[in-house]
C-alpha atoms as a PDB file:
ATOM      1  CA  MET A   1      76.665 136.878  14.221  1.00  0.00           C
ATOM      2  CA  ILE A   2      74.347 140.076  13.268  1.00  0.00           C
ATOM      3  CA  ALA A   3      70.714 139.837  13.117  1.00  0.00           C
ATOM      4  CA  VAL A   4      69.785 140.317   9.550  1.00  0.00           C
ATOM      5  CA  SER A   5      66.803 142.974  10.915  1.00  0.00           C
ATOM      6  CA  LYS A   6      69.996 144.854  11.551  1.00  0.00           C
ATOM      7  CA  ALA A   7      71.975 144.447   8.192  1.00  0.00           C
ATOM      8  CA  THR A   8      69.891 146.035   4.598  1.00  0.00           C
ATOM      9  CA  ILE A   9      71.250 144.631   1.071  1.00  0.00           C
ATOM     10  CA  VAL A  10      70.150 147.671  -0.965  1.00  0.00           C
ATOM     11  CA  GLU A  11      70.278 147.043  -4.921  1.00  0.00           C
ATOM     12  CA  THR A  12      69.229 148.504  -7.846  1.00  0.00           C
ATOM     13  CA  PRO A  13      66.799 146.813 -10.345  1.00  0.00           C
ATOM     14  CA  ASP A  14      68.576 144.541 -13.314  1.00  0.00           C
ATOM     15  CA  TRP A  15      72.038 143.842 -12.135  1.00  0.00           C
ATOM     16  CA  HIS A  16      72.988 147.573 -12.084  1.00  0.00           C
ATOM     17  CA  PRO A  17      76.083 149.033 -10.489  1.00  0.00           C
ATOM     18  CA  ILE A  18      74.419 151.097  -6.891  1.00  0.00           C
ATOM     19  CA  ARG A  19      77.074 153.376  -7.833  1.00  0.00           C
ATOM     20  CA  THR A  20      77.779 153.932 -11.346  1.00  0.00           C
ATOM     21  CA  PHE A  21      80.790 155.987 -10.852  1.00  0.00           C
ATOM     22  CA  VAL A  22      83.809 156.024  -8.259  1.00  0.00           C
ATOM     23  CA  GLU A  23      85.143 159.261  -6.934  1.00  0.00           C
ATOM     24  CA  ARG A  24      88.708 159.071  -7.302  1.00  0.00           C
ATOM     25  CA  ALA A  25      89.801 159.771  -4.217  1.00  0.00           C
ATOM     26  CA  HIS A  26      93.616 158.650  -2.883  1.00  0.00           C
ATOM     27  CA  ASN A  27      95.302 159.459  -5.929  1.00  0.00           C
ATOM     28  CA  LYS A  28      93.725 155.593  -6.919  1.00  0.00           C
ATOM     29  CA  PRO A  29      93.349 155.991 -11.378  1.00  0.00           C
ATOM     30  CA  VAL A  30      89.339 155.070 -11.742  1.00  0.00           C
ATOM     31  CA  GLY A  31      87.268 154.541 -15.311  1.00  0.00           C
ATOM     32  CA  ARG A  32      84.658 152.237 -16.735  1.00  0.00           C
ATOM     33  CA  LEU A  33      84.366 148.837 -18.102  1.00  0.00           C
ATOM     34  CA  VAL A  34      82.827 146.983 -20.506  1.00  0.00           C
ATOM     35  CA  SER A  35      81.960 143.495 -20.739  1.00  0.00           C
ATOM     36  CA  ARG A  36      80.353 141.498 -22.512  1.00  0.00           C
ATOM     37  CA  LYS A  37      79.599 139.266 -20.354  1.00  0.00           C
ATOM     38  CA  SER A  38      77.321 141.081 -17.847  1.00  0.00           C
ATOM     39  CA  LYS A  39      76.715 143.546 -20.397  1.00  0.00           C
ATOM     40  CA  ARG A  40      77.593 145.893 -18.175  1.00  0.00           C
ATOM     41  CA  ALA A  41      79.697 149.239 -18.793  1.00  0.00           C
ATOM     42  CA  MET A  42      80.570 149.099 -14.820  1.00  0.00           C
ATOM     43  CA  PRO A  43      82.871 151.728 -12.315  1.00  0.00           C
ATOM     44  CA  TRP A  44      86.199 151.046 -10.919  1.00  0.00           C
ATOM     45  CA  GLU A  45      88.811 152.858  -9.034  1.00  0.00           C
ATOM     46  CA  GLY A  46      92.401 151.822  -8.134  1.00  0.00           C
ATOM     47  CA  PHE A  47      93.968 148.708 -11.564  1.00  0.00           C
ATOM     48  CA  GLY A  48      94.597 146.026  -9.127  1.00  0.00           C
ATOM     49  CA  GLU A  49      89.824 146.191  -9.645  1.00  0.00           C
ATOM     50  CA  ARG A  50      90.177 146.942 -13.435  1.00  0.00           C
ATOM     51  CA  HIS A  51      92.084 143.856 -13.686  1.00  0.00           C
ATOM     52  CA  LEU A  52      90.105 141.366 -11.249  1.00  0.00           C
ATOM     53  CA  MET A  53      86.812 141.848 -14.202  1.00  0.00           C
ATOM     54  CA  MET A  54      89.227 141.041 -16.929  1.00  0.00           C
ATOM     55  CA  ILE A  55      89.929 138.203 -15.093  1.00  0.00           C
ATOM     56  CA  SER A  56      86.764 137.474 -13.588  1.00  0.00           C
ATOM     57  CA  GLU A  57      85.238 138.376 -17.862  1.00  0.00           C
ATOM     58  CA  ALA A  58      87.688 135.153 -19.245  1.00  0.00           C
ATOM     59  CA  ASP A  59      87.070 133.114 -15.764  1.00  0.00           C
ATOM     60  CA  THR A  60      83.798 130.458 -17.092  1.00  0.00           C
ATOM     61  CA  ALA A  61      84.113 130.170 -13.801  1.00  0.00           C
ATOM     62  CA  VAL A  62      81.971 133.258 -13.825  1.00  0.00           C
ATOM     63  CA  GLU A  63      78.447 133.793 -15.557  1.00  0.00           C
ATOM     64  CA  ARG A  64      78.377 136.676 -14.777  1.00  0.00           C
ATOM     65  CA  PHE A  65      80.159 139.791 -12.103  1.00  0.00           C
ATOM     66  CA  LEU A  66      78.969 142.888 -11.367  1.00  0.00           C
ATOM     67  CA  ALA A  67      80.612 146.109 -10.191  1.00  0.00           C
ATOM     68  CA  GLN A  68      79.474 148.158  -6.419  1.00  0.00           C
ATOM     69  CA  PRO A  69      76.688 146.251  -6.964  1.00  0.00           C
ATOM     70  CA  HIS A  70      74.328 147.152  -3.482  1.00  0.00           C
ATOM     71  CA  ARG A  71      74.763 149.338  -0.768  1.00  0.00           C
ATOM     72  CA  LEU A  72      75.057 146.865   2.609  1.00  0.00           C
ATOM     73  CA  GLU A  73      73.343 149.106   5.680  1.00  0.00           C
ATOM     74  CA  ILE A  74      74.226 147.818   9.004  1.00  0.00           C
ATOM     75  CA  ARG A  75      73.701 149.113  12.151  1.00  0.00           C
ATOM     76  CA  VAL A  76      75.404 148.725  15.199  1.00  0.00           C
ATOM     77  CA  GLU A  77      75.189 150.112  18.808  1.00  0.00           C
ATOM     78  CA  GLY A  78      71.971 148.815  19.046  1.00  0.00           C
ATOM     79  CA  GLY A  79      70.514 150.074  15.502  1.00  0.00           C
ATOM     80  CA  ARG A  80      72.144 154.259  16.941  1.00  0.00           C
ATOM     81  CA  ARG A  81      74.188 153.959  14.416  1.00  0.00           C
ATOM     82  CA  ARG A  82      74.957 152.804  10.857  1.00  0.00           C
ATOM     83  CA  LEU A  83      77.810 151.394   8.601  1.00  0.00           C
ATOM     84  CA  ASP A  84      77.438 151.685   4.725  1.00  0.00           C
ATOM     85  CA  TYR A  85      79.287 149.184   2.460  1.00  0.00           C
ATOM     86  CA  PHE A  86      80.018 148.977  -1.033  1.00  0.00           C
ATOM     87  CA  PRO A  87      81.506 146.081  -1.298  1.00  0.00           C
ATOM     88  CA  ASP A  88      84.338 146.047  -5.227  1.00  0.00           C
ATOM     89  CA  LEU A  89      82.859 143.012  -6.869  1.00  0.00           C
ATOM     90  CA  MET A  90      80.237 139.841  -6.915  1.00  0.00           C
ATOM     91  CA  ARG A  91      79.918 137.553  -9.047  1.00  0.00           C
ATOM     92  CA  ARG A  92      77.175 134.849 -10.237  1.00  0.00           C
ATOM     93  CA  MET A  93      79.726 132.092 -10.588  1.00  0.00           C
ATOM     94  CA  ALA A  94      78.886 128.159 -12.141  1.00  0.00           C
ATOM     95  CA  ASP A  95      78.141 126.128 -10.423  1.00  0.00           C
ATOM     96  CA  GLY A  96      74.723 128.804  -8.283  1.00  0.00           C
ATOM     97  CA  THR A  97      76.937 129.666  -5.484  1.00  0.00           C
ATOM     98  CA  ILE A  98      77.742 134.085  -4.398  1.00  0.00           C
ATOM     99  CA  GLU A  99      80.926 135.683  -4.107  1.00  0.00           C
ATOM    100  CA  ILE A 100      81.062 139.178  -2.640  1.00  0.00           C
ATOM    101  CA  ILE A 101      84.810 140.765  -3.166  1.00  0.00           C
ATOM    102  CA  GLU A 102      86.751 142.806  -1.081  1.00  0.00           C
ATOM    103  CA  VAL A 103      90.307 143.925  -3.854  1.00  0.00           C
ATOM    104  CA  LYS A 104      92.996 145.882  -1.742  1.00  0.00           C
ATOM    105  CA  LYS A 105      96.261 146.704  -3.146  1.00  0.00           C
ATOM    106  CA  SER A 106      98.051 144.547  -0.346  1.00  0.00           C
ATOM    107  CA  ARG A 107      97.084 142.719   2.922  1.00  0.00           C
ATOM    108  CA  ASP A 108      98.166 145.721   4.656  1.00  0.00           C
ATOM    109  CA  GLU A 109      95.689 148.005   3.498  1.00  0.00           C
ATOM    110  CA  ILE A 110      93.068 146.543   5.752  1.00  0.00           C
ATOM    111  CA  ASP A 111      94.997 146.340   8.685  1.00  0.00           C
ATOM    112  CA  ALA A 112      96.241 150.041   8.300  1.00  0.00           C
ATOM    113  CA  ASP A 113      92.774 150.917   9.260  1.00  0.00           C
ATOM    114  CA  PRO A 114      90.402 149.212  12.387  1.00  0.00           C
ATOM    115  CA  ASP A 115      88.259 151.451  11.741  1.00  0.00           C
ATOM    116  CA  TYR A 116      87.638 149.508   8.208  1.00  0.00           C
ATOM    117  CA  ALA A 117      88.571 146.509   9.105  1.00  0.00           C
ATOM    118  CA  PHE A 118      85.593 146.494  11.287  1.00  0.00           C
ATOM    119  CA  LYS A 119      83.222 147.799   8.892  1.00  0.00           C
ATOM    120  CA  ILE A 120      85.386 144.983   7.193  1.00  0.00           C
ATOM    121  CA  ALA A 121      84.702 142.436   9.771  1.00  0.00           C
ATOM    122  CA  LYS A 122      80.973 143.254   9.941  1.00  0.00           C
ATOM    123  CA  ALA A 123      80.234 142.286   6.696  1.00  0.00           C
ATOM    124  CA  ALA A 124      81.513 139.178   6.338  1.00  0.00           C
ATOM    125  CA  LYS A 125      79.631 138.116   8.958  1.00  0.00           C
ATOM    126  CA  VAL A 126      76.114 138.871   7.271  1.00  0.00           C
ATOM    127  CA  TYR A 127      77.564 137.857   3.912  1.00  0.00           C
ATOM    128  CA  GLU A 128      77.425 134.900   6.226  1.00  0.00           C
ATOM    129  CA  ALA A 129      74.338 134.446   6.830  1.00  0.00           C
ATOM    130  CA  VAL A 130      72.467 134.857   3.815  1.00  0.00           C
ATOM    131  CA  GLY A 131      74.489 131.968   2.020  1.00  0.00           C
ATOM    132  CA  TRP A 132      76.965 134.017   0.611  1.00  0.00           C
ATOM    133  CA  THR A 133      81.101 133.736  -0.028  1.00  0.00           C
ATOM    134  CA  PHE A 134      83.483 137.059   0.703  1.00  0.00           C
ATOM    135  CA  ARG A 135      86.475 137.183  -0.059  1.00  0.00           C
ATOM    136  CA  ILE A 136      89.134 140.458  -0.071  1.00  0.00           C
ATOM    137  CA  VAL A 137      91.934 139.680  -2.583  1.00  0.00           C
ATOM    138  CA  ALA A 138      95.484 141.101  -2.539  1.00  0.00           C
ATOM    139  CA  ALA A 139      96.353 142.453  -5.620  1.00  0.00           C
ATOM    140  CA  ASP A 140      99.257 141.956  -5.289  1.00  0.00           C
ATOM    141  CA  ASP A 141      99.101 137.950  -4.733  1.00  0.00           C
ATOM    142  CA  ASP A 142      96.419 137.148  -6.376  1.00  0.00           C
ATOM    143  CA  VAL A 143      95.090 138.953  -9.057  1.00  0.00           C
ATOM    144  CA  ASP A 144      98.628 140.894 -10.715  1.00  0.00           C
ATOM    145  CA  ILE A 145     100.207 137.347 -11.657  1.00  0.00           C
ATOM    146  CA  ASP A 146     100.972 136.008 -14.238  1.00  0.00           C
ATOM    147  CA  PRO A 147     100.106 134.554 -16.631  1.00  0.00           C
ATOM    148  CA  LEU A 148      96.394 135.294 -14.739  1.00  0.00           C
ATOM    149  CA  LEU A 149      96.374 138.331 -15.414  1.00  0.00           C
ATOM    150  CA  PRO A 150      98.343 137.852 -18.998  1.00  0.00           C
ATOM    151  CA  ASN A 151      96.443 135.158 -20.302  1.00  0.00           C
ATOM    152  CA  ALA A 152      92.951 137.573 -18.770  1.00  0.00           C
ATOM    153  CA  GLN A 153      93.462 140.800 -20.389  1.00  0.00           C
ATOM    154  CA  SER A 154      94.467 139.537 -24.274  1.00  0.00           C
ATOM    155  CA  ILE A 155      91.119 137.519 -23.707  1.00  0.00           C
ATOM    156  CA  PHE A 156      89.936 140.204 -22.518  1.00  0.00           C
ATOM    157  CA  ALA A 157      90.850 142.461 -25.383  1.00  0.00           C
ATOM    158  CA  ASP A 158      89.129 139.558 -28.202  1.00  0.00           C
ATOM    159  CA  LYS A 159      85.176 139.886 -26.607  1.00  0.00           C
ATOM    160  CA  PHE A 160      83.826 142.191 -28.835  1.00  0.00           C
ATOM    161  CA  ALA A 161      85.318 139.761 -31.735  1.00  0.00           C
ATOM    162  CA  TYR A 162      82.300 138.703 -33.976  1.00  0.00           C
ATOM    163  CA  ILE A 163      81.286 134.715 -33.722  1.00  0.00           C
ATOM    164  CA  GLY A 164      79.783 133.321 -37.148  1.00  0.00           C
ATOM    165  CA  THR A 165      76.737 131.059 -36.889  1.00  0.00           C
ATOM    166  CA  PRO A 166      79.710 128.935 -38.938  1.00  0.00           C
ATOM    167  CA  GLU A 167      81.999 129.421 -36.209  1.00  0.00           C
ATOM    168  CA  ARG A 168      79.419 128.379 -33.374  1.00  0.00           C
ATOM    169  CA  LEU A 169      77.964 125.464 -34.688  1.00  0.00           C
ATOM    170  CA  ALA A 170      81.611 124.281 -35.519  1.00  0.00           C
ATOM    171  CA  MET A 171      82.594 124.631 -32.310  1.00  0.00           C
ATOM    172  CA  GLU A 172      79.755 122.494 -30.819  1.00  0.00           C
ATOM    173  CA  GLU A 173      79.439 120.108 -33.452  1.00  0.00           C
ATOM    174  CA  THR A 174      83.142 119.171 -31.893  1.00  0.00           C
ATOM    175  CA  PHE A 175      82.564 119.712 -28.743  1.00  0.00           C
ATOM    176  CA  GLU A 176      79.672 116.712 -28.974  1.00  0.00           C
ATOM    177  CA  ALA A 177      82.222 114.677 -31.597  1.00  0.00           C
ATOM    178  CA  LYS A 178      85.504 115.389 -28.901  1.00  0.00           C
ATOM    179  CA  GLY A 179      84.902 116.749 -25.303  1.00  0.00           C
ATOM    180  CA  VAL A 180      87.833 118.551 -25.379  1.00  0.00           C
ATOM    181  CA  ILE A 181      89.491 119.689 -27.524  1.00  0.00           C
ATOM    182  CA  ALA A 182      93.645 121.076 -27.665  1.00  0.00           C
ATOM    183  CA  HIS A 183      94.247 124.500 -27.868  1.00  0.00           C
ATOM    184  CA  ALA A 184      95.386 124.704 -31.711  1.00  0.00           C
ATOM    185  CA  GLU A 185      92.545 122.315 -33.359  1.00  0.00           C
ATOM    186  CA  ALA A 186      90.379 124.819 -31.906  1.00  0.00           C
ATOM    187  CA  ILE A 187      91.522 127.995 -33.196  1.00  0.00           C
ATOM    188  CA  GLU A 188      92.184 125.018 -37.053  1.00  0.00           C
ATOM    189  CA  THR A 189      88.339 124.531 -36.687  1.00  0.00           C
ATOM    190  CA  ILE A 190      87.122 128.456 -35.905  1.00  0.00           C
ATOM    191  CA  ALA A 191      89.511 129.456 -39.228  1.00  0.00           C
ATOM    192  CA  ALA A 192      87.995 126.753 -41.518  1.00  0.00           C
ATOM    193  CA  ALA A 193      84.349 127.240 -40.790  1.00  0.00           C
ATOM    194  CA  GLY A 194      84.509 131.044 -40.501  1.00  0.00           C
ATOM    195  CA  GLY A 195      87.555 131.163 -44.147  1.00  0.00           C
ATOM    196  CA  LEU A 196      89.049 133.328 -41.608  1.00  0.00           C
ATOM    197  CA  SER A 197      92.990 133.889 -41.052  1.00  0.00           C
ATOM    198  CA  GLU A 198      94.556 131.493 -37.859  1.00  0.00           C
ATOM    199  CA  ASN A 199      94.663 135.916 -36.071  1.00  0.00           C
ATOM    200  CA  ARG A 200      91.558 136.050 -36.355  1.00  0.00           C
ATOM    201  CA  ALA A 201      90.174 132.480 -35.481  1.00  0.00           C
ATOM    202  CA  ARG A 202      92.108 133.618 -32.510  1.00  0.00           C
ATOM    203  CA  LYS A 203      89.979 135.949 -31.445  1.00  0.00           C
ATOM    204  CA  VAL A 204      87.173 134.503 -31.931  1.00  0.00           C
ATOM    205  CA  LEU A 205      87.638 131.649 -29.845  1.00  0.00           C
ATOM    206  CA  HIS A 206      88.797 134.853 -27.363  1.00  0.00           C
ATOM    207  CA  ALA A 207      84.963 135.671 -27.887  1.00  0.00           C
ATOM    208  CA  LEU A 208      83.767 132.411 -27.105  1.00  0.00           C
ATOM    209  CA  VAL A 209      85.017 132.227 -23.861  1.00  0.00           C
ATOM    210  CA  CYS A 210      83.946 136.233 -22.682  1.00  0.00           C
ATOM    211  CA  THR A 211      80.394 134.418 -24.326  1.00  0.00           C
ATOM    212  CA  ARG A 212      81.214 130.958 -22.205  1.00  0.00           C
ATOM    213  CA  SER A 213      80.493 129.081 -25.299  1.00  0.00           C
ATOM    214  CA  ALA A 214      83.657 127.784 -24.626  1.00  0.00           C
ATOM    215  CA  GLY A 215      86.737 127.079 -21.992  1.00  0.00           C
ATOM    216  CA  ILE A 216      90.149 127.616 -20.903  1.00  0.00           C
ATOM    217  CA  ASP A 217      91.570 127.586 -18.266  1.00  0.00           C
ATOM    218  CA  ILE A 218      94.143 130.656 -17.316  1.00  0.00           C
ATOM    219  CA  THR A 219      95.141 130.405 -14.510  1.00  0.00           C
ATOM    220  CA  ARG A 220      98.299 128.052 -16.707  1.00  0.00           C
ATOM    221  CA  ARG A 221     100.361 129.558 -19.627  1.00  0.00           C
ATOM    222  CA  ILE A 222      98.079 128.586 -22.741  1.00  0.00           C
ATOM    223  CA  THR A 223      99.652 126.828 -25.847  1.00  0.00           C
ATOM    224  CA  ARG A 224      99.387 125.171 -28.955  1.00  0.00           C
ATOM    225  CA  ASP A 225      97.724 121.858 -26.314  1.00  0.00           C
ATOM    226  CA  SER A 226      96.184 123.753 -23.628  1.00  0.00           C
ATOM    227  CA  ALA A 227      92.653 122.131 -23.122  1.00  0.00           C
ATOM    228  CA  VAL A 228      89.377 124.284 -24.951  1.00  0.00           C
ATOM    229  CA  THR A 229      86.282 122.754 -23.056  1.00  0.00           C
ATOM    230  CA  LYS A 230      82.427 123.283 -23.215  1.00  0.00           C
ATOM    231  CA  PRO A 231      81.092 125.387 -20.123  1.00  0.00           C
ATOM    232  CA  LYS A 232      78.904 124.044 -18.252  1.00  0.00           C
ATOM    233  CA  ARG A 233      75.482 126.035 -18.775  1.00  0.00           C
ATOM    234  CA  ARG A 234      73.014 125.765 -15.256  1.00  0.00           C
ATOM    235  CA  GLY A 235      68.947 126.705 -16.344  1.00  0.00           C
ATOM    236  CA  ARG A 236      68.396 130.040 -17.499  1.00  0.00           C
ATOM    237  CA  ARG A 237      67.384 132.853 -14.204  1.00  0.00           C
END
């Protein structure tokens, strides 16, 4: 176990990425993603990172997420050498836990670089010491899979759809009365409240998911009978 005194987590104030851009390296695609849930524009490097951010936007178990959340400085060799580690993603979960995630195309990438594997192992010990969960996610096996990614992409595409007060209140009242409703009924409820077409109402439902005002299990294929729930909320922080 690394002593806490030998590691420092450096963050920026107000939940901002510590690096606002990532350099193009190893021919990986790079870009920026705007999240309604996190109210931030964030950098990504590689489609695996971008796709996991979309999944985090659509997953109501995730309260908030941040790319490039901090710099972890680890002293090794008696303090003579410092390792710097920038995790790909931090997720604040609805149950109050914090997840730190490293995204790779496949698990072979970790094994192929002993120095990097050493740094990742040290970082994992630090996160364990502060009570955070650390995970390595392989895009090929855990992210770019059906129906998880297609569901997330569909919901993410509608994240900025306008949510009117009548539609929001109608869903609140329906949740209050029934608790859980079918996907088709949720769309009908929104459409009737706002005088919207079915397609427009579906976009509003997706925006409600991104703002954690409604929830859909994105790990399963979404059908007319899929359950739509009201996510639990903790006290404001």
